[in-house]
Amino acid sequence: MPFHSHKLPNGLQIIGETSPSARSAALGFFVRTGARDETPEVSGVTHFLEHMVFKGTPHRTALDVNRDFDRIGADYNAFTSEENTVFHAAVLPEYLPQAVDILADILRPSLRGDDFDMEKKVIIEEIGMYEDQPMWSAYDHAKRVFFAEHRLGNSILGTPASITALTRDQMHDYFRRRYVAPNVTVAVAGHFDWPAFVALVERHCGGWESGPVGRECLRETAGSCKFEVMTREKVAQEHVILMSPGPAADSPLRHSADLLGMAVGDDSGSRLYWALVDLGLADSADCSFHEYEGTGSFYTSFSGEPEQAEANLGVVLDVLRGVQKDGITEEELNQARSKVLSRVVRSSERPKGRMVALGMNWTYQHQYRSVDDELRAYEAVTLKSVREVLERYPLDRVTTLALGPLKKLEAPANGKK
Amino acid sequence: MPFHSHKLPNGLQIIGETSPSARSAALGFFVRTGARDETPEVSGVTHFLEHMVFKGTPHRTALDVNRDFDRIGADYNAFTSEENTVFHAAVLPEYLPQAVDILADILRPSLRGDDFDMEKKVIIEEIGMYEDQPMWSAYDHAKRVFFAEHRLGNSILGTPASITALTRDQMHDYFRRRYVAPNVTVAVAGHFDWPAFVALVERHCGGWESGPVGRECLRETAGSCKFEVMTREKVAQEHVILMSPGPAADSPLRHSADLLGMAVGDDSGSRLYWALVDLGLADSADCSFHEYEGTGSFYTSFSGEPEQAEANLGVVLDVLRGVQKDGITEEELNQARSKVLSRVVRSSERPKGRMVALGMNWTYQHQYRSVDDELRAYEAVTLKSVREVLERYPLDRVTTLALGPLKKLEAPANGKK
């Protein structure tokens, strides 16, 4: 059994999967905190804090952090989502001690006032950059409309106003509450020595504060069913997102939901692909399932010429209603399964792929799942379990957000029941 | 020894590296033909032909090609460079027969007239898209100026005029001459059965036409040393590329050249990074070594505010002259080495990474090189061998191309000797 796990007295969880054939190691610090854990007053603090983590500690300047990672040839980065903030690095096995040293150190950042003020400008610029990406903006607003007062509708980046108003003390308070040891999982995969790794993490993180961890608003939601049009005259194409409800990250239906989403809208061959993209009616058309703690949702989206948007919306609604009524075919299920199995296997061949899967499974399922466990779960999906997903989570119960030059957009009459 | 090789009677080369721990297989058809093999009349034909390969055969429509790859969950794609056209796919081992069937079939494309006319528009649109990426445009023109009448200066995409003038017969003629069996190497890596794989390739490709293969203009070049400014008023930032000579792809000095380029201009910590990017003087600043058949070159580039371009050019020239005079330090060499070793190891963990390395090594070195061979070659680089690179290929013998809003640009006086 190549899986190992150990919990430090302060509550920090360490997990690892050794792979005898790997020649490198990947490790990640998974902090279970994200935009959904923010109150409106500190909107965007999680992502801003992720940036500040690289700005230095009592032992390292921002320059030292960069140079120290560089010296060991690390491939390192971080990301913030609705629910997680993850800091990770991939290195040659001999540099694992240094990688743990750096990551553990920066996760207790100084949050210096002058760095805070400087980085504020970078964050506000980043928000501006994302606003230039219409599909990303549409995604951010679709979540807001779908989730309504549910905290999963929170924006990850926040707004220029919320970031401007944020104080260093508010960030420090958020950090003290959310970065406590029991809210952190350290995952390692690839080529490493488990007892030595545990000793390393214990040495660097054993003194981290413990404390209560929690998360509010874990209920399931079926979405607001609203239809909102956001007019952006400078945007050339119309971007439309339809969100529908789906199972949560710990639901036994999640693999069925994943294959259903792919059959409907995978970008390389799917119902939507053949109905819109292949015919040149839309630039893009996708459907995919996203799982969260306590709830989930399907994101169906398309983009293209504004004058084509109404007709395309009709086609998309017809596809979603057709699937809701008659399900998908055996051939569509098998094709989606082939793609997913291939992707799971290929991503598992890299320590980084396994490290991320390991950390995420522990965060959401509180258990170890091998590659074979995942493959078996996808093998077990049937047309019947897909039908069960549709019955419990109607794919045509849509909340719609359009962003682009159009002033109004309506589902065409022939697209209505 | 996990390496295997076999040549078919028609001259097609098959090579493979088995990895017992891999759970997928990656295969690629490496056609040794690229922009440098084009005459001016057919500029862009190699890349256009790469597109046409996916448009169908006597046995498959374009739709079938897409659906057949999709059905087996293949991760597939193709690329065209100055010297190679590569078609590749990664699949689960049980789908290797289908993957070979599809790839071998599409490499004997129908080149139907109506598809040719349709795709011409796509290519011309693609050229327009790349023109909107100023650094890419600058790179294309820098090669033209540096290589001058050497064929490596050929544009990969061609121009709207050359593509418009191209006929289906010219493409067919190019195809018949360049896609002959002895000009193709099939590489496979990961989890597969070698005798079965050879039998598969033989069945599908054994009947391919043989024929003479060649390549003109293989001499080394030190570059034109010209300085060209291309004014593009609509481009916001100034993009500057300085090219200098370097060793060829089969030179024993190539690993030293690679580490030298990284020490000077890797994008995560290097002389240029600390001199320009970290100080906020430029948006980007890089130096990297590119190897070709018969010659090589270093590409140094930076981009940023136009009013800063002259001063930045001075800084870059100072860095290049400083390195030319005094070399790099032991610490810089070791840091570059750590990064490269880490990258080589990490990319080798995926069958796709090994397949590409395998195919490229065979194309350029006509030999098998294991991951350990590559690691040892980088381990063996010394300050002395880096010095040898500099002596034979002066880093400050630059050909310069600037593209952006500036009407003129000159190296500042204090940047001159």
XYZ file of C-alpha atoms in Angstrom, chain A residues 21-25 63 66-67 70-75 90-92 95 266 268-270 273-274 278 331 334-335 338-339 341-343 345-346 348-351 371-372 375, chain B residues 21-25 63 66-67 70-75 90-92 95 266 268-270 273-274 278 331 334-335 338-339 341-343 345-346 348-351 371-372 375:
84
model
C 9.033 4.743 -10.537
C 8.815 8.515 -10.017
C 12.024 10.521 -10.252
C 10.682 13.702 -8.687
C 8.393 14.681 -5.826
C 13.576 38.258 -2.989
C 12.109 33.727 -5.222
C 15.846 32.971 -5.067
C 15.006 29.080 -7.903
C 18.182 27.630 -6.437
C 16.573 24.190 -6.119
C 14.992 24.379 -9.593
C 11.491 24.163 -8.146
C 8.382 24.398 -10.294
C 7.652 20.011 -7.688
C 11.338 19.242 -7.123
C 14.005 16.584 -7.449
C 15.620 19.082 -2.627
C -17.014 18.449 -23.821
C -13.862 17.969 -28.375
C -16.992 16.242 -29.638
C -20.262 16.325 -27.650
C -20.050 20.699 -30.089
C -21.858 19.073 -32.973
C -18.902 22.170 -35.756
C -22.454 5.558 -27.197
C -18.895 5.337 -23.499
C -17.188 8.109 -25.427
C -13.015 6.880 -22.681
C -11.985 10.513 -22.485
C -10.316 7.430 -18.123
C -7.582 8.608 -20.466
C -7.298 11.962 -18.675
C -4.570 7.956 -16.148
C -2.413 10.523 -17.926
C -1.763 10.328 -12.599
C 1.550 9.670 -14.341
C 3.020 12.871 -12.896
C 3.664 13.347 -9.182
C -6.079 5.907 -9.340
C -7.777 2.515 -9.598
C -11.155 4.434 -12.631
C 5.378 1.919 -14.664
C 3.524 3.929 -17.319
C -0.214 3.412 -17.635
C -0.624 5.121 -21.009
C 1.249 5.317 -24.298
C -15.637 14.469 -39.224
C -12.356 13.934 -35.142
C -14.896 11.301 -34.041
C -12.604 11.166 -29.717
C -14.017 7.689 -29.366
C -10.714 6.402 -27.931
C -10.280 9.428 -25.637
C -7.058 10.429 -27.389
C -5.166 13.582 -26.489
C -1.556 9.919 -26.122
C -3.941 7.055 -25.353
C -4.630 4.192 -22.979
C -6.336 1.922 -27.884
C 15.626 32.411 -17.719
C 12.420 32.995 -13.234
C 15.615 34.512 -11.885
C 18.605 35.250 -14.158
C 15.459 39.097 -14.774
C 17.214 40.872 -11.929
C 12.526 42.629 -10.965
C 26.545 29.943 -8.640
C 24.604 25.637 -10.662
C 21.276 27.419 -10.429
C 19.202 22.727 -11.002
C 16.369 24.144 -13.059
C 17.719 18.868 -14.323
C 14.378 19.358 -12.608
C 12.623 20.104 -15.917
C 13.240 14.754 -14.979
C 9.705 16.072 -14.634
C 10.407 12.473 -18.571
C 7.767 11.232 -16.125
C 5.088 11.441 -18.822
C 5.078 9.175 -21.864
C 17.019 10.438 -19.428
C 20.241 9.601 -17.593
C 21.206 14.388 -17.055
